[in-house]
Coordinates of C-alpha atoms in Angstrom, one line a residue:
M78 CA -27.3 6.0 9.5
D79 CA -25.1 5.2 12.4
I80 CA -23.7 1.8 11.3
N81 CA -21.2 1.6 14.1
N82 CA -23.9 1.2 16.7
N83 CA -26.0 -1.2 14.8
H84 CA -23.6 -4.0 13.8
N85 CA -26.4 -6.6 14.0
Q86 CA -28.5 -4.7 11.4
S87 CA -28.1 -4.8 7.7
V88 CA -25.0 -2.9 6.5
S89 CA -26.0 0.1 4.3
S90 CA -24.9 0.3 0.6
L91 CA -22.8 3.4 1.5
H92 CA -20.9 1.4 4.1
L93 CA -20.3 -1.4 1.7
Q94 CA -19.1 1.1 -0.8
Q95 CA -16.5 2.5 1.6
Q96 CA -15.5 -0.9 2.7
E97 CA -14.7 -1.8 -0.9
L98 CA -12.7 1.3 -1.4
V99 CA -10.5 0.6 1.7
S100 CA -10.2 -3.1 0.6
F101 CA -8.9 -2.0 -2.7
L102 CA -6.1 -0.1 -1.0
Y103 CA -5.0 -3.1 1.1
R104 CA -5.3 -5.6 -1.7
R105 CA -2.7 -3.7 -3.7
V106 CA -0.5 -2.4 -0.9
G107 CA 1.8 -5.5 -1.0
V108 CA 2.9 -4.9 -4.6
G109 CA 3.2 -1.2 -3.9
I110 CA 5.5 -1.8 -0.9
L111 CA 7.7 -4.2 -2.9
I112 CA 8.0 -1.7 -5.8
T113 CA 8.9 1.0 -3.3
L114 CA 11.5 -1.1 -1.6
F115 CA 13.0 -2.1 -5.0
I116 CA 13.3 1.5 -6.1
S117 CA 14.6 2.5 -2.7
A118 CA 17.2 -0.2 -2.8
I119 CA 18.5 1.0 -6.2
A120 CA 18.6 4.6 -5.1
S121 CA 20.4 3.6 -1.9
L122 CA 23.0 1.6 -3.8
V123 CA 23.8 4.5 -6.1
A124 CA 23.8 6.9 -3.2
Y125 CA 26.0 4.6 -1.1
I126 CA 28.7 4.5 -3.8
E127 CA 28.5 8.2 -4.1
L128 CA 28.7 9.0 -0.4
D129 CA 31.3 6.3 0.3
I130 CA 33.9 8.6 -1.2
Q131 CA 32.8 11.3 1.3
G132 CA 32.7 8.9 4.3
K133 CA 28.9 9.4 4.7
Q134 CA 27.7 6.1 3.5
Y135 CA 26.2 5.3 6.9
W136 CA 23.5 7.9 6.2
V137 CA 22.2 5.7 3.4
L138 CA 22.2 2.6 5.5
A139 CA 20.3 4.3 8.3
W140 CA 17.7 5.7 5.9
F141 CA 17.2 2.3 4.1
T142 CA 16.9 0.5 7.5
I143 CA 14.1 2.9 8.6
M144 CA 12.3 2.4 5.2
L145 CA 12.6 -1.3 5.7
L146 CA 11.0 -1.1 9.2
I147 CA 8.2 1.1 7.9
S148 CA 7.5 -1.4 5.1
V149 CA 7.5 -4.4 7.5
V150 CA 5.0 -2.6 9.8
R151 CA 2.7 -1.9 6.8
L152 CA 2.9 -5.5 5.6
R153 CA 1.9 -6.7 9.1
L154 CA -1.0 -4.2 9.1
R155 CA -2.1 -5.7 5.7
G156 CA -2.2 -9.1 7.4
Q157 CA -4.3 -7.8 10.2
F158 CA -6.7 -6.2 7.8
R159 CA -7.2 -9.5 5.9
K160 CA -8.5 -11.1 9.0
A161 CA -10.8 -8.2 9.8
S162 CA -12.1 -7.8 6.3
N163 CA -13.4 -11.4 6.2
K164 CA -16.4 -10.1 8.1
A165 CA -19.5 -8.5 6.5
Y166 CA -18.9 -5.4 8.6
F167 CA -15.6 -3.8 9.6
P168 CA -14.8 -0.2 10.7
Y169 CA -13.5 1.1 7.4
Q170 CA -12.6 4.5 8.7
T171 CA -10.2 3.1 11.3
W172 CA -8.4 1.0 8.7
H173 CA -8.4 3.9 6.3
N174 CA -6.7 6.1 8.9
R175 CA -4.1 3.4 9.6
F176 CA -3.3 3.1 5.9
F177 CA -3.0 6.9 5.7
I178 CA -0.4 7.0 8.5
G179 CA 1.6 4.2 6.8
V180 CA 1.6 6.0 3.4
L181 CA 2.5 9.3 5.0
A182 CA 5.4 7.8 6.9
S183 CA 6.7 6.1 3.8
G184 CA 6.3 9.1 1.6
A185 CA 7.9 11.4 4.1
M186 CA 11.0 9.2 4.4
Q187 CA 11.4 9.1 0.6
G188 CA 10.9 12.9 0.2
V189 CA 13.1 14.0 3.2
G190 CA 15.7 11.4 2.4
A191 CA 16.0 12.7 -1.2
A192 CA 16.1 16.4 0.0
L193 CA 18.9 15.6 2.5
L194 CA 20.9 13.7 -0.1
M195 CA 20.7 16.3 -2.9
P196 CA 23.4 18.6 -1.7
H197 CA 26.0 15.8 -1.3
V198 CA 25.6 14.1 -4.7
T199 CA 26.5 14.9 -8.3
T200 CA 24.1 16.5 -10.8
N201 CA 23.7 13.1 -12.6
L202 CA 22.6 11.4 -9.4
Q203 CA 20.3 14.4 -8.7
I204 CA 18.6 13.8 -12.1
I205 CA 18.2 10.1 -11.2
L206 CA 16.6 11.0 -7.9
H207 CA 14.2 13.5 -9.5
S208 CA 13.2 10.9 -12.1
L209 CA 12.6 8.3 -9.3
L210 CA 10.5 10.7 -7.3
L211 CA 8.3 11.7 -10.2
G212 CA 7.9 8.1 -11.3
M213 CA 6.9 7.1 -7.8
G214 CA 4.3 9.8 -7.7
A215 CA 2.9 8.8 -11.1
G216 CA 3.0 5.1 -10.3
A217 CA 1.1 5.6 -7.0
I218 CA -2.1 6.5 -9.0
A219 CA -2.6 2.8 -9.7
Y220 CA -2.5 1.9 -6.0
L221 CA -4.0 4.9 -4.2
S222 CA -6.6 6.2 -6.6
T223 CA -9.5 5.1 -4.5
S224 CA -8.6 7.6 -1.8
L225 CA -8.0 11.2 -2.9
R226 CA -6.9 12.1 0.6
I227 CA -4.2 9.4 0.8
Y228 CA -2.9 10.1 -2.7
I229 CA -2.6 13.8 -2.1
A230 CA -0.8 13.1 1.3
Y231 CA 1.6 10.8 -0.5
L232 CA 2.3 13.3 -3.3
V233 CA 2.9 16.2 -0.8
S234 CA 5.1 14.1 1.5
I235 CA 7.3 12.7 -1.2
M236 CA 7.7 15.9 -3.3
S237 CA 7.4 18.9 -1.0
P238 CA 10.8 18.4 0.7
V239 CA 12.7 18.3 -2.6
T240 CA 10.5 21.2 -3.9
L241 CA 11.5 23.3 -0.9
W242 CA 15.2 22.4 -1.3
L243 CA 15.0 23.5 -5.0
L244 CA 13.5 26.8 -4.1
L245 CA 16.2 27.5 -1.5
Q246 CA 18.9 27.0 -4.3
Q247 CA 17.6 30.3 -6.0
T248 CA 18.9 29.3 -9.4
P249 CA 16.9 29.3 -12.7
D250 CA 17.2 25.6 -13.2
A251 CA 16.0 24.9 -9.6
Y252 CA 13.0 27.2 -10.1
V253 CA 12.0 25.3 -13.2
L254 CA 12.3 22.0 -11.5
S255 CA 10.4 23.2 -8.5
F256 CA 7.6 24.4 -10.8
L257 CA 7.6 21.0 -12.4
Y258 CA 7.1 19.4 -9.0
V259 CA 4.3 21.7 -8.1
F260 CA 2.6 21.2 -11.5
F261 CA 2.9 17.5 -11.1
M262 CA 1.3 17.5 -7.6
F263 CA -1.6 19.7 -8.9
A264 CA -2.1 17.6 -12.1
G265 CA -1.9 14.3 -10.3
S266 CA -4.4 15.4 -7.7
I267 CA -6.9 16.6 -10.4
S268 CA -6.5 13.3 -12.2
V269 CA -7.0 11.1 -9.1
K270 CA -10.0 13.3 -8.1
R271 CA -11.8 12.5 -11.3
M272 CA -10.8 8.9 -11.2
N273 CA -12.0 8.8 -7.6
E274 CA -15.4 10.2 -8.6
L275 CA -15.9 7.6 -11.3
V276 CA -14.9 4.7 -9.0
N277 CA -17.3 6.0 -6.3
D278 CA -20.2 6.3 -8.8
A279 CA -19.6 2.8 -10.1
L280 CA -19.6 1.4 -6.6
Y281 CA -22.6 3.4 -5.6
F282 CA -24.7 1.9 -8.4
R283 CA -23.2 -1.6 -7.8
F284 CA -24.0 -1.8 -4.1
D285 CA -27.2 0.3 -4.1
N286 CA -28.7 -1.9 -6.9
E287 CA -27.5 -5.1 -5.2
T288 CA -29.2 -3.9 -2.0
L289 CA -32.4 -3.1 -3.8
V290 CA -32.5 -6.3 -5.8
S291 CA -31.8 -8.3 -2.6
D292 CA -34.6 -6.5 -0.8
L293 CA -37.0 -7.2 -3.7
Q294 CA -36.0 -10.8 -3.8
R295 CA -36.7 -11.2 -0.1
L296 CA -40.0 -9.4 -0.6
L297 CA -41.0 -11.9 -3.3
E298 CA -40.0 -14.9 -1.1
S299 CA -42.1 -13.5 1.7
V300 CA -45.1 -13.2 -0.6
S301 CA -44.8 -16.9 -1.4
Q302 CA -44.8 -17.8 2.3
S303 CA -47.4 -15.5 3.7
N304 CA -49.0 -12.2 2.5
K305 CA -49.9 -11.3 6.0
A306 CA -46.4 -11.9 7.3
L307 CA -45.0 -9.9 4.3
E308 CA -47.1 -6.9 5.2
K309 CA -45.9 -6.9 8.8
V310 CA -42.3 -7.9 8.5
S311 CA -41.2 -6.6 5.0
T312 CA -42.8 -3.2 4.9
T313 CA -43.4 -2.1 8.5
D314 CA -41.0 -1.0 11.2
E315 CA -41.6 -3.2 14.2
L316 CA -40.9 -0.5 16.8
T317 CA -42.7 2.5 15.4
G318 CA -45.4 0.9 13.2
I319 CA -44.5 3.1 10.2
S320 CA -42.9 1.9 7.0
N321 CA -39.3 0.6 7.1
Y322 CA -36.3 1.2 4.8
R323 CA -37.3 -1.6 2.4
A324 CA -40.7 -0.2 1.8
F325 CA -39.2 3.3 1.5
R326 CA -36.9 2.2 -1.3
V327 CA -39.5 0.3 -3.2
R328 CA -42.0 3.2 -3.0
L329 CA -39.3 5.6 -4.2
E330 CA -38.6 3.5 -7.3
E331 CA -42.3 3.1 -7.9
I332 CA -42.8 6.9 -7.9
W333 CA -39.9 7.4 -10.4
R334 CA -41.4 4.7 -12.8
Q335 CA -44.8 6.2 -12.5
H336 CA -43.9 9.8 -13.1
R337 CA -40.8 9.5 -15.3
G338 CA -40.7 12.3 -17.8
S339 CA -43.7 14.2 -16.3
N340 CA -41.5 16.7 -14.4
V341 CA -43.5 16.1 -11.2
Q342 CA -41.7 17.6 -8.2
V343 CA -40.9 15.1 -5.5
S344 CA -39.7 16.2 -2.1
L345 CA -37.8 14.1 0.5
I346 CA -37.2 15.1 4.1
K347 CA -34.5 13.1 5.9
I348 CA -34.7 13.4 9.7
N349 CA -32.1 12.4 12.3
V350 CA -32.7 12.6 16.1
D351 CA -29.7 14.6 17.4
Y352 CA -27.4 12.7 19.8
Y353 CA -29.9 9.8 20.0
H354 CA -27.4 7.3 21.2
E355 CA -26.2 9.6 24.0
F356 CA -29.9 10.0 24.9
N357 CA -30.4 6.2 25.0
A358 CA -27.2 5.7 27.1
H359 CA -28.3 8.4 29.6
Y360 CA -32.1 7.8 29.9
G361 CA -32.3 4.2 28.9
Q362 CA -33.5 2.2 25.9
Q363 CA -37.1 2.3 27.0
A364 CA -37.2 6.1 27.0
G365 CA -35.4 6.2 23.6
D366 CA -37.9 3.8 22.0
R367 CA -40.8 5.8 23.4
Y368 CA -39.7 9.0 21.8
L369 CA -38.9 7.3 18.5
R370 CA -42.5 6.1 18.5
E371 CA -43.7 9.7 19.2
I372 CA -41.6 11.1 16.4
A373 CA -42.9 8.5 14.0
G374 CA -46.5 9.5 15.0
M375 CA -45.7 13.1 14.3
L376 CA -44.5 12.2 10.8
S377 CA -47.6 10.1 10.2
A378 CA -49.8 13.0 11.2
E379 CA -48.3 15.1 8.5
I380 CA -49.3 12.7 5.7
S381 CA -52.2 14.3 3.8
D382 CA -52.1 12.1 0.7
K383 CA -52.1 8.3 0.2
S384 CA -49.1 8.6 -2.1
H385 CA -47.0 10.1 0.8
L386 CA -44.9 7.8 2.9
A387 CA -43.3 8.1 6.4
A388 CA -40.6 5.6 7.1
R389 CA -38.0 4.8 9.7
L390 CA -34.8 4.1 7.8
D391 CA -32.5 2.9 10.5
G392 CA -31.9 3.6 14.2
A393 CA -32.7 7.3 14.8
E394 CA -33.1 8.2 11.1
F395 CA -36.5 8.8 9.5
A396 CA -37.8 9.9 6.1
L397 CA -40.9 11.6 4.7
L398 CA -41.4 11.0 1.0
L399 CA -43.7 13.5 -0.6
P400 CA -44.4 13.1 -4.3
A401 CA -46.2 16.0 -6.1
C402 CA -45.2 18.3 -3.3
S403 CA -43.3 21.5 -3.7
S404 CA -40.2 22.3 -1.7
E405 CA -42.1 25.2 0.0
V406 CA -44.8 22.9 1.3
A407 CA -42.3 20.3 2.3
R408 CA -40.3 23.0 4.2
E409 CA -43.4 24.0 6.1
I410 CA -44.1 20.3 7.0
A411 CA -40.5 19.9 8.3
R412 CA -40.8 23.0 10.4
R413 CA -44.1 21.8 12.0
I414 CA -42.4 18.5 12.9
G415 CA -39.4 20.3 14.4
D416 CA -41.7 22.8 16.3
G417 CA -43.9 19.9 17.5
L418 CA -41.0 18.1 19.1
A419 CA -39.6 21.4 20.6
Q420 CA -43.0 22.0 22.3
K421 CA -42.7 18.7 24.1
K422 CA -39.5 19.9 25.8
V423 CA -38.0 16.5 26.2
E424 CA -35.0 16.9 28.4
H425 CA -31.7 15.8 26.8
A426 CA -28.8 16.4 29.2
K427 CA -26.2 14.9 26.9
S428 CA -27.0 16.9 23.7
R429 CA -24.5 19.4 22.4
A430 CA -27.2 21.1 20.3
S431 CA -29.8 22.0 23.0
D432 CA -31.1 21.2 26.5
Y433 CA -33.9 19.3 24.8
L434 CA -34.3 16.5 22.3
T435 CA -34.0 18.0 18.8
L436 CA -34.0 17.0 15.1
S437 CA -31.6 17.7 12.2
M438 CA -33.4 17.7 8.9
G439 CA -32.3 17.7 5.3
L440 CA -34.8 18.5 2.5
G441 CA -34.2 17.6 -1.1
S442 CA -36.4 18.3 -4.0
Q443 CA -36.2 16.9 -7.6
L444 CA -38.2 17.0 -10.8
V445 CA -38.9 13.5 -12.2
G446 CA -37.5 14.0 -15.8
F447 CA -36.4 11.5 -18.4
N448 CA -32.7 12.0 -17.4
S449 CA -33.2 12.2 -13.6
S450 CA -33.0 9.3 -11.1
S451 CA -34.1 8.6 -7.6
R452 CA -30.4 8.7 -6.7
D453 CA -30.4 12.4 -7.4
L454 CA -33.1 13.0 -4.9
L455 CA -31.4 10.8 -2.3
L456 CA -28.1 12.6 -2.7
R457 CA -29.8 16.0 -2.3
A458 CA -31.5 15.0 0.9
D459 CA -28.4 13.2 2.3
T460 CA -26.3 16.3 1.5
A461 CA -28.8 18.6 3.1
L462 CA -28.9 16.5 6.2
K463 CA -25.1 16.3 6.4
L464 CA -25.0 20.1 6.1
A465 CA -27.5 20.5 8.9
K466 CA -25.3 18.4 11.2
E467 CA -22.2 20.3 10.2
K468 CA -23.9 23.6 11.0
G469 CA -24.6 22.5 14.6
R470 CA -27.7 20.3 14.3
N471 CA -31.2 21.2 15.5
R472 CA -32.0 22.8 12.1
L473 CA -33.4 22.3 8.6
E474 CA -31.2 22.6 5.5
T475 CA -32.7 22.5 2.0
I476 CA -31.2 21.6 -1.5
E477 CA -33.8 22.3 -4.2
V478 CA -34.1 21.6 -7.9

């Protein structure tokens, strides 16, 4: 779902999950920066005393000044984020990228500074610097574990300069130390990857369940007010007349409860109109709405059983839920939908996939067993749809049981 263009609509559970991961980084960045400055100050003091004898103490002062400036900028960025994160919606990717740049700058300064200092200090001070770098890499797990990309970038930026310097020394001791650095980067990345998966799973269940519970609560409140209004507002998409996201989620959970343990195959087709927002901007909202209604009609025409469900999830994203339907049959249905739109030859001058309006589709199929969940099916369909987009759109991708 394209959340960025639908700020006024309900924020998806996936977006809430990503917002929470980014918020975790900014909540802890203050402590992380203070620890970094403290360790940097200790290292600078020891290096200053060592280089003072050589008349190169100003190197240390310049390095620490730059580290201090980077830290001030990062702390100001944290203040700006606090204001932005007070809203229910904020562009998490933008803030994630800003955090990434700050961490990369800080790590590069530490790593390059240590590598430049190594040739000019005694062995004892080199050992202290190695210990500090490895300790910083290990300690960063507590502050950067919610983003594997950021943690790996920090490890590489802080350790690769010294690793390269060690390899250039071409001594047995240097080779052993460089291997230790490489091993630490690999082991740290693997550990954070697993931790990141566990955190993401926990947040997925938290926000997805909260969204579902909230939807069901609103559904019950609407029942108490008016059954007729409930049928229209809570389960029907106003623009297209087919089911909406809330009805889709409730129906999906009903199917899982009804068939749990029976190994009935359930297929789910997720459909996204390619470059719909560009189509809207070029041809106008009225034209965009008209073709959304036509696509919804095409989905409804494919429903051959009362247990099947066609729904508009959000914006230009649709779903076709097909219980007791094999992946082969579902694939054929998806192809008919794609061919049906292609035959209409709806001009789309702003599409990068075709000269006409097209669809990207992801098909997921899952057996309803005792240990399976509706989340497994959703993940299959979402992954297949993402794969279709990555391969150029205007296509169908399938992930089966």
